[in-house]
Tab-separated table of C-alpha atoms in Angstrom:
chain	number	residue	atom	x	y	z
A	1	MET	CA	79.485	88.597	111.426
A	2	PRO	CA	81.744	87.286	114.217
A	3	LEU	CA	85.342	86.687	113.268
A	4	VAL	CA	85.980	83.136	112.070
A	5	PRO	CA	88.003	80.870	114.395
A	6	PHE	CA	91.752	80.970	113.908
A	7	LYS	CA	92.656	78.014	111.702
A	8	ASN	CA	95.641	76.200	113.184
A	9	SER	CA	98.330	75.953	110.498
A	10	THR	CA	101.685	74.277	110.202
A	11	ALA	CA	104.258	76.671	111.641
A	12	LEU	CA	106.394	78.650	109.181
A	13	THR	CA	104.552	77.662	105.999
A	14	LEU	CA	104.676	80.408	103.365
A	15	GLY	CA	102.443	81.864	100.689
A	16	VAL	CA	103.304	84.831	98.452
A	17	GLU	CA	100.968	87.290	96.737
A	18	LEU	CA	102.215	89.780	94.136
A	19	GLU	CA	100.312	92.714	92.658
A	20	LEU	CA	101.616	93.284	89.135
A	21	GLN	CA	101.410	96.081	86.578
A	22	LEU	CA	99.706	95.578	83.214
A	23	ILE	CA	101.472	97.665	80.578
A	24	ASN	CA	100.585	98.919	77.096
A	25	PRO	CA	103.831	98.213	75.170
A	26	ALA	CA	103.100	101.062	72.722
A	27	ASP	CA	103.424	103.885	75.245
A	28	PHE	CA	104.479	102.061	78.461
A	29	ASP	CA	101.430	103.414	80.331
A	30	LEU	CA	99.163	101.177	82.398
A	31	ALA	CA	96.544	99.241	80.430
A	32	PRO	CA	93.056	98.224	81.741
A	33	ALA	CA	93.694	94.658	80.593
A	34	CYS	CA	92.859	92.613	83.702
A	35	PRO	CA	89.447	91.346	82.455
A	36	ASP	CA	90.932	90.099	79.169
A	37	LEU	CA	93.895	88.507	80.926
A	38	LEU	CA	91.709	86.688	83.462
A	39	TYR	CA	89.377	85.479	80.704
A	40	LEU	CA	92.316	83.972	78.827
A	41	LEU	CA	93.855	82.388	81.926
A	42	ARG	CA	90.546	80.787	82.988
A	43	ARG	CA	90.770	78.663	79.857
A	44	ARG	CA	94.239	77.382	80.796
A	45	ASN	CA	95.825	75.406	83.587
A	46	PHE	CA	97.284	78.232	85.673
A	47	PRO	CA	99.548	77.424	88.643
A	48	GLY	CA	98.508	79.098	91.884
A	49	THR	CA	95.765	81.709	91.538
A	50	VAL	CA	95.287	84.959	89.628
A	51	THR	CA	92.603	87.479	90.575
A	52	HIS	CA	91.309	91.022	90.108
A	53	GLU	CA	92.790	93.906	92.047
A	54	ILE	CA	91.166	97.241	92.811
A	55	THR	CA	91.687	98.736	89.330
A	56	GLU	CA	91.719	97.018	85.956
A	57	SER	CA	95.369	97.881	85.306
A	58	MET	CA	96.477	95.446	88.008
A	59	VAL	CA	96.434	91.727	88.610
A	60	GLU	CA	97.278	89.718	91.714
A	61	ILE	CA	98.936	86.325	91.655
A	62	ALA	CA	99.261	83.999	94.641
A	63	THR	CA	101.238	80.830	95.283
A	64	ASP	CA	100.149	77.703	97.072
A	65	PRO	CA	101.470	77.202	100.628
A	66	HIS	CA	105.127	76.145	100.739
A	67	THR	CA	107.701	75.200	103.345
A	68	ALA	CA	110.967	75.637	101.426
A	69	HIS	CA	112.649	78.239	99.244
A	70	GLY	CA	113.242	75.940	96.272
A	71	ALA	CA	109.627	74.896	95.816
A	72	LEU	CA	108.339	78.442	96.387
A	73	LEU	CA	110.738	79.903	93.842
A	74	ALA	CA	109.963	77.171	91.309
A	75	GLN	CA	106.241	77.907	91.497
A	76	LEU	CA	106.808	81.654	91.226
A	77	HIS	CA	108.827	81.030	88.060
A	78	GLU	CA	106.044	78.809	86.721
A	79	ILE	CA	103.400	81.447	87.479
A	80	ARG	CA	105.520	84.205	85.916
A	81	ASP	CA	106.096	82.227	82.734
A	82	ALA	CA	102.402	81.370	82.360
A	83	LEU	CA	101.459	84.987	82.957
A	84	LEU	CA	103.986	86.289	80.428
A	85	LYS	CA	102.778	83.798	77.821
A	86	ALA	CA	99.204	85.020	78.249
A	87	GLY	CA	100.342	88.647	78.200
A	88	ASP	CA	102.261	88.091	74.973
A	89	LYS	CA	99.151	86.636	73.367
A	90	LEU	CA	97.206	89.793	74.320
A	91	ASN	CA	100.135	92.149	73.560
A	92	ILE	CA	100.219	93.222	77.200
A	93	GLY	CA	103.427	93.734	79.158
A	94	ILE	CA	103.684	92.597	82.785
A	95	CYS	CA	106.132	93.853	85.393
A	96	GLY	CA	106.803	94.457	89.047
A	97	GLY	CA	107.577	97.700	90.842
A	98	GLY	CA	105.681	99.373	93.665
A	99	THR	CA	104.345	102.249	91.558
A	100	HIS	CA	104.026	103.110	87.892
A	101	PRO	CA	106.222	106.199	87.325
A	102	PHE	CA	103.834	108.348	85.266
A	103	GLN	CA	100.318	106.868	85.135
A	104	LYS	CA	97.465	109.267	85.989
A	105	TRP	CA	95.223	107.954	88.740
A	106	ARG	CA	92.097	109.622	87.347
A	107	GLU	CA	92.349	107.448	84.212
A	108	ARG	CA	92.096	104.177	86.128
A	109	ARG	CA	88.979	101.993	86.073
A	110	ILE	CA	87.661	100.342	89.223
A	111	SER	CA	87.302	96.566	88.852
A	112	HIS	CA	83.744	95.260	88.524
A	113	THR	CA	83.483	93.355	91.801
A	114	PRO	CA	81.072	94.181	94.646
A	115	ARG	CA	83.865	94.724	97.180
A	116	TYR	CA	85.901	97.094	95.020
A	117	ARG	CA	82.794	99.060	94.057
A	118	GLN	CA	82.016	99.396	97.757
A	119	VAL	CA	85.598	100.530	98.490
A	120	SER	CA	85.381	103.086	95.675
A	121	THR	CA	82.101	104.456	97.014
A	122	LEU	CA	83.528	104.794	100.519
A	123	TYR	CA	87.000	106.159	99.743
A	124	GLY	CA	86.362	108.196	96.589
A	125	TYR	CA	89.470	109.198	94.657
A	126	LEU	CA	91.713	107.336	97.119
A	127	ALA	CA	90.504	104.071	95.564
A	128	LYS	CA	91.963	104.976	92.157
A	129	GLN	CA	95.088	106.368	93.782
A	130	PHE	CA	95.461	102.922	95.329
A	131	THR	CA	96.811	101.710	91.979
A	132	VAL	CA	100.042	100.800	93.706
A	133	PHE	CA	101.639	97.389	93.792
A	134	GLY	CA	102.733	95.368	96.801
A	135	GLN	CA	103.960	91.962	97.851
A	136	HIS	CA	102.122	90.232	100.678
A	137	VAL	CA	103.617	87.248	102.491
A	138	HIS	CA	101.504	84.853	104.570
A	139	LEU	CA	103.221	82.886	107.329
A	140	GLY	CA	101.535	79.917	108.998
A	141	CYS	CA	100.986	79.996	112.761
A	142	THR	CA	99.982	77.197	115.109
A	143	ASP	CA	97.309	79.289	116.854
A	144	GLY	CA	96.024	82.829	117.291
A	145	ASP	CA	98.201	83.604	120.302
A	146	GLU	CA	101.348	82.705	118.377
A	147	ALA	CA	100.127	84.806	115.448
A	148	LEU	CA	99.809	87.906	117.618
A	149	TYR	CA	103.155	87.281	119.337
A	150	LEU	CA	104.924	87.083	115.979
A	151	LEU	CA	102.986	90.022	114.557
A	152	HIS	CA	104.143	92.373	117.309
A	153	SER	CA	107.656	90.923	117.507
A	154	LEU	CA	108.086	91.631	113.784
A	155	GLY	CA	107.395	95.356	114.271
A	156	ARG	CA	111.091	95.810	115.054
A	157	TYR	CA	111.936	94.456	111.577
A	158	VAL	CA	109.293	96.154	109.419
A	159	PRO	CA	111.854	98.763	108.189
A	160	HIS	CA	114.050	95.906	106.951
A	161	PHE	CA	111.312	94.647	104.645
A	162	ILE	CA	110.528	98.161	103.416
A	163	ALA	CA	114.145	98.906	102.490
A	164	LEU	CA	114.828	95.473	101.006
A	165	SER	CA	111.734	95.576	98.766
A	166	ALA	CA	111.587	99.320	97.939
A	167	SER	CA	110.785	99.825	94.255
A	168	SER	CA	108.587	102.926	94.076
A	169	PRO	CA	110.803	106.025	93.796
A	170	TYR	CA	108.681	107.637	91.048
A	171	TYR	CA	104.991	108.546	91.245
A	172	GLN	CA	102.716	110.669	89.057
A	173	GLY	CA	105.634	111.727	86.842
A	174	ALA	CA	107.994	112.868	89.599
A	175	ASP	CA	110.908	111.526	91.615
A	176	THR	CA	109.406	111.459	95.111
A	177	MET	CA	112.847	111.333	96.807
A	178	PHE	CA	111.498	108.253	98.626
A	179	HIS	CA	112.695	104.706	98.081
A	180	SER	CA	109.154	103.485	98.785
A	181	SER	CA	106.496	106.085	97.992
A	182	ARG	CA	103.835	103.370	97.710
A	183	LEU	CA	103.336	103.175	101.461
A	184	ASN	CA	102.305	106.835	101.548
A	185	SER	CA	99.257	105.852	99.481
A	186	VAL	CA	98.436	103.014	101.877
A	187	PHE	CA	98.793	105.339	104.885
A	188	ALA	CA	95.992	107.541	103.523
A	189	PHE	CA	93.432	104.917	104.541
A	190	PRO	CA	92.024	105.388	108.062
A	191	LEU	CA	92.472	101.746	109.130
A	192	SER	CA	96.129	101.507	108.089
A	193	GLY	CA	99.324	101.554	110.148
A	194	ARG	CA	99.892	99.059	112.931
A	195	ALA	CA	97.590	96.560	114.602
A	196	PRO	CA	96.463	97.283	118.186
A	197	PHE	CA	98.710	95.857	120.877
A	198	LEU	CA	96.850	92.691	121.851
A	199	LEU	CA	98.718	89.477	122.666
A	200	THR	CA	95.962	86.854	123.040
A	201	TRP	CA	93.440	85.758	120.454
A	202	ASP	CA	90.604	86.105	122.971
A	203	GLU	CA	91.534	89.778	123.410
A	204	PHE	CA	91.626	90.224	119.650
A	205	LEU	CA	88.179	88.662	119.271
A	206	GLY	CA	86.858	91.191	121.797
A	207	TYR	CA	88.506	94.059	119.901
A	208	PHE	CA	87.066	92.896	116.582
A	209	ALA	CA	83.584	92.537	118.081
A	210	LYS	CA	83.742	96.146	119.323
A	211	MET	CA	84.937	97.413	115.938
A	212	GLU	CA	82.210	95.469	114.166
A	213	HIS	CA	79.624	96.901	116.561
A	214	THR	CA	80.682	100.431	115.594
A	215	GLY	CA	79.856	99.624	111.969
A	216	VAL	CA	83.344	100.660	110.865
A	217	VAL	CA	84.478	97.162	109.845
A	218	LYS	CA	82.796	94.026	108.570
A	219	SER	CA	85.785	91.733	108.030
A	220	MET	CA	89.555	91.589	108.388
A	221	LYS	CA	89.819	92.918	104.812
A	222	ASP	CA	88.755	96.318	106.139
A	223	PHE	CA	92.039	96.627	108.042
A	224	TYR	CA	94.998	97.853	105.961
A	225	TRP	CA	97.537	97.227	108.709
A	226	ASP	CA	101.227	96.678	107.931
A	227	ILE	CA	100.859	93.174	109.394
A	228	ARG	CA	97.478	91.628	110.046
A	229	PRO	CA	96.216	88.229	111.200
A	230	LYS	CA	94.264	86.140	108.691
A	231	PRO	CA	92.355	83.651	110.841
A	232	GLU	CA	90.676	81.902	107.894
A	233	PHE	CA	94.132	80.922	106.606
A	234	GLY	CA	95.817	80.486	109.973
A	235	THR	CA	98.471	83.059	109.067
A	236	ILE	CA	99.839	86.494	109.664
A	237	GLU	CA	100.130	88.619	106.529
A	238	LEU	CA	103.091	90.971	106.034
A	239	ARG	CA	101.929	93.826	103.772
A	240	VAL	CA	104.681	96.485	103.758
A	241	CYS	CA	106.737	95.223	100.807
A	242	ASP	CA	106.673	96.878	97.392
A	243	THR	CA	106.349	94.364	94.570
A	244	PRO	CA	109.928	93.507	93.575
A	245	LEU	CA	111.100	93.607	89.979
A	246	THR	CA	111.816	89.846	89.987
A	247	VAL	CA	110.093	86.811	91.462
A	248	ASP	CA	113.508	85.687	92.745
A	249	HIS	CA	113.629	88.728	95.005
A	250	ALA	CA	110.031	88.107	96.101
A	251	ALA	CA	110.944	84.560	97.164
A	252	ALA	CA	114.027	85.789	99.045
A	253	LEU	CA	111.925	88.286	101.024
A	254	ALA	CA	109.527	85.501	101.989
A	255	ILE	CA	112.392	83.368	103.271
A	256	TYR	CA	113.705	86.321	105.291
A	257	LEU	CA	110.319	86.457	107.024
A	258	GLN	CA	110.315	82.687	107.550
A	259	ALA	CA	113.819	82.669	109.063
A	260	LEU	CA	113.023	85.664	111.272
A	261	CYS	CA	109.917	83.968	112.625
A	262	ARG	CA	111.848	80.763	113.263
A	263	LEU	CA	114.211	82.849	115.388
A	264	LEU	CA	111.388	84.704	117.137
A	265	ARG	CA	109.564	81.469	117.975
A	266	GLU	CA	112.526	80.531	120.185
A	267	ARG	CA	111.555	83.513	122.384
A	268	ALA	CA	115.178	84.269	123.221
A	269	ASP	CA	114.654	88.015	122.696
A	270	PRO	CA	112.719	90.287	125.084
A	271	PRO	CA	108.977	89.958	124.424
A	272	PRO	CA	107.149	92.682	122.494
A	273	ALA	CA	105.792	95.604	124.523
A	274	GLU	CA	103.414	98.408	123.653
A	275	ASP	CA	106.163	101.004	124.135
A	276	ASP	CA	108.048	99.389	121.236
A	277	TYR	CA	105.634	101.279	119.007
A	278	LEU	CA	106.815	104.698	120.259
A	279	VAL	CA	109.448	104.677	117.499
A	280	TYR	CA	107.531	102.571	114.964
A	281	ASN	CA	106.306	105.315	112.625
A	282	TYR	CA	109.648	107.119	112.708
A	283	ASN	CA	111.538	103.946	111.791
A	284	ARG	CA	109.017	103.144	109.087
A	285	PHE	CA	109.463	106.625	107.600
A	286	GLN	CA	113.258	106.350	107.628
A	287	ALA	CA	113.110	103.128	105.602
A	288	CYS	CA	110.575	104.546	103.128
A	289	ARG	CA	112.482	107.797	102.628
A	290	PHE	CA	116.125	106.724	102.707
A	291	GLY	CA	116.144	102.961	102.116
A	292	PHE	CA	119.326	101.330	103.398
A	293	ASP	CA	120.742	104.765	104.308
A	294	GLY	CA	118.033	105.309	106.915
A	295	THR	CA	118.633	105.381	110.674
A	296	LEU	CA	116.466	103.445	113.118
A	297	VAL	CA	115.833	103.927	116.812
A	298	HIS	CA	115.982	100.592	118.629
A	299	PRO	CA	112.562	100.062	120.271
A	300	LYS	CA	114.058	98.673	123.516
A	301	THR	CA	117.247	100.695	124.054
A	302	TYR	CA	116.463	103.804	121.928
A	303	ASP	CA	119.960	103.576	120.470
A	304	PRO	CA	120.335	104.832	116.858
A	305	LEU	CA	121.038	102.051	114.355
A	306	PRO	CA	122.155	102.463	110.719
A	307	LEU	CA	119.538	100.465	108.844
A	308	ARG	CA	122.026	98.918	106.433
A	309	GLU	CA	124.172	97.570	109.289
A	310	ASP	CA	121.115	96.375	111.203
A	311	ILE	CA	119.962	94.311	108.217
A	312	LEU	CA	123.429	92.833	107.635
A	313	ASN	CA	123.746	91.928	111.320
A	314	THR	CA	120.315	90.316	111.243
A	315	LEU	CA	121.203	88.327	108.133
A	316	GLU	CA	124.232	86.954	109.972
A	317	ARG	CA	122.099	86.081	112.972
A	318	LEU	CA	119.606	84.277	110.754
A	319	ALA	CA	122.209	82.143	108.979
A	320	PRO	CA	121.608	78.965	111.051
A	321	HIS	CA	117.851	79.361	110.729
A	322	ALA	CA	118.085	79.790	106.972
A	323	ALA	CA	120.298	76.698	106.823
A	324	ALA	CA	117.723	74.686	108.763
A	325	LEU	CA	115.076	75.850	106.269
A	326	ASN	CA	117.275	75.262	103.192
A	327	GLY	CA	117.084	78.984	102.514
A	328	GLU	CA	120.775	79.922	102.397
A	329	ALA	CA	120.527	81.039	98.751
A	330	ALA	CA	117.754	83.482	99.633
A	331	LEU	CA	119.829	85.159	102.339
A	332	GLN	CA	122.830	85.345	100.014
A	333	HIS	CA	120.569	87.112	97.509
A	334	LEU	CA	119.565	89.657	100.164
A	335	HIS	CA	123.191	90.176	101.244
A	336	ALA	CA	123.964	91.174	97.658
A	337	THR	CA	120.940	93.487	97.554
A	338	VAL	CA	122.060	95.393	100.655
A	339	ARG	CA	125.541	95.866	99.216
A	340	THR	CA	124.614	96.747	95.618
A	341	GLY	CA	121.303	98.588	96.072
A	342	ASN	CA	117.581	97.880	96.096
A	343	ASP	CA	115.159	98.064	93.166
A	344	ALA	CA	114.533	101.772	93.779
A	345	THR	CA	118.240	102.444	93.216
A	346	PHE	CA	118.159	100.343	90.044
A	347	LEU	CA	115.123	102.226	88.685
A	348	ARG	CA	116.721	105.617	89.312
A	349	ARG	CA	119.776	104.431	87.426
A	350	GLN	CA	117.582	103.267	84.548
A	351	TYR	CA	115.922	106.693	84.386
A	352	VAL	CA	119.325	108.257	83.731
A	353	GLU	CA	120.682	105.581	81.422
A	354	ARG	CA	117.525	105.182	79.320
A	355	GLY	CA	116.526	108.820	79.237
A	356	GLY	CA	113.232	109.028	81.072
A	357	SER	CA	110.225	107.372	82.676
A	358	GLU	CA	109.408	105.171	79.685
A	359	GLY	CA	112.874	103.671	80.037
A	360	ILE	CA	112.077	102.748	83.637
A	361	ILE	CA	109.110	100.662	82.525
A	362	ASP	CA	111.063	99.139	79.648
A	363	ALA	CA	113.727	98.038	82.137
A	364	ALA	CA	111.104	96.699	84.552
A	365	LEU	CA	109.483	94.648	81.775
A	366	GLU	CA	112.834	93.150	80.799
A	367	THR	CA	113.795	92.433	84.399
A	368	PHE	CA	110.523	90.693	85.263
A	369	ARG	CA	110.844	88.513	82.168
A	370	GLY	CA	114.231	87.436	83.475
């Protein structure tokens, strides 16, 4: 089918999606509890939406569109509290984190939806290995051309979001030595990575038509890009973030994106160019592997940049934009995160203090509950 027209949205509106872990409190392993949880929530007035994810040990929540930090955070708190209440009734724990530290992928169950069954048939064991947990942020754009301009302009800042959200240091029972190991699982899919360098919506429509003609894709859902346009919503969707351990951190990351795009819409910086992507994968790796201690290569000047300093400098630059959006508290939260450590650092500390992987999950459950 042809791609739907790009729905013109109000600029800088926000929506947040979080993929969350469903935990058996007896052994702290993942539990295939999504069907029971959704059945219970369908009988209640649930804020936002809650849906299946690819395996039954996951659930995805999504907010309504918002324009301001306060309202977004309030709804995330409301969703969290409703979800925890339902989980308590079923004796199921719920937490964030980009990966579960010791679950075995072969024990996962694919959700009973036509799309996920199709994905499982196509990708085999990769589908079950995709039991990883991310935060997606949708940002409203006035038209398709603006969406593509922002999408490519944000490539420079993708490592910021990776380091700020990183919460997946452990996977399959081992310390991966990465701050975000989750993105390695995403990168296994053939249509992952970055979007093609196209700057007009007409060009993108032509690209999509060619891809559809090959039979490789049928919809935008078939692309697992780090940032992708969502024409039916009138948004771009940032997909590189691990699910944070708290909804407060999730809201702060969304405001960082909103403030960045408010800055980028002024078009004071040099426009994006295809050569910017020469260093994209290297910078992405540095953020995944080393978090705030990574080193970037600036896509325009090729100068090396300490990632921690680059984020702090950007936060300072965004201060007036955050103020205009009433998002100062969100940027203050991120300032503290850069100075004290991300969720991956916290989880490694919990492994030592609590004596193992089960202690990591126990800490994540407590932290999500707030």
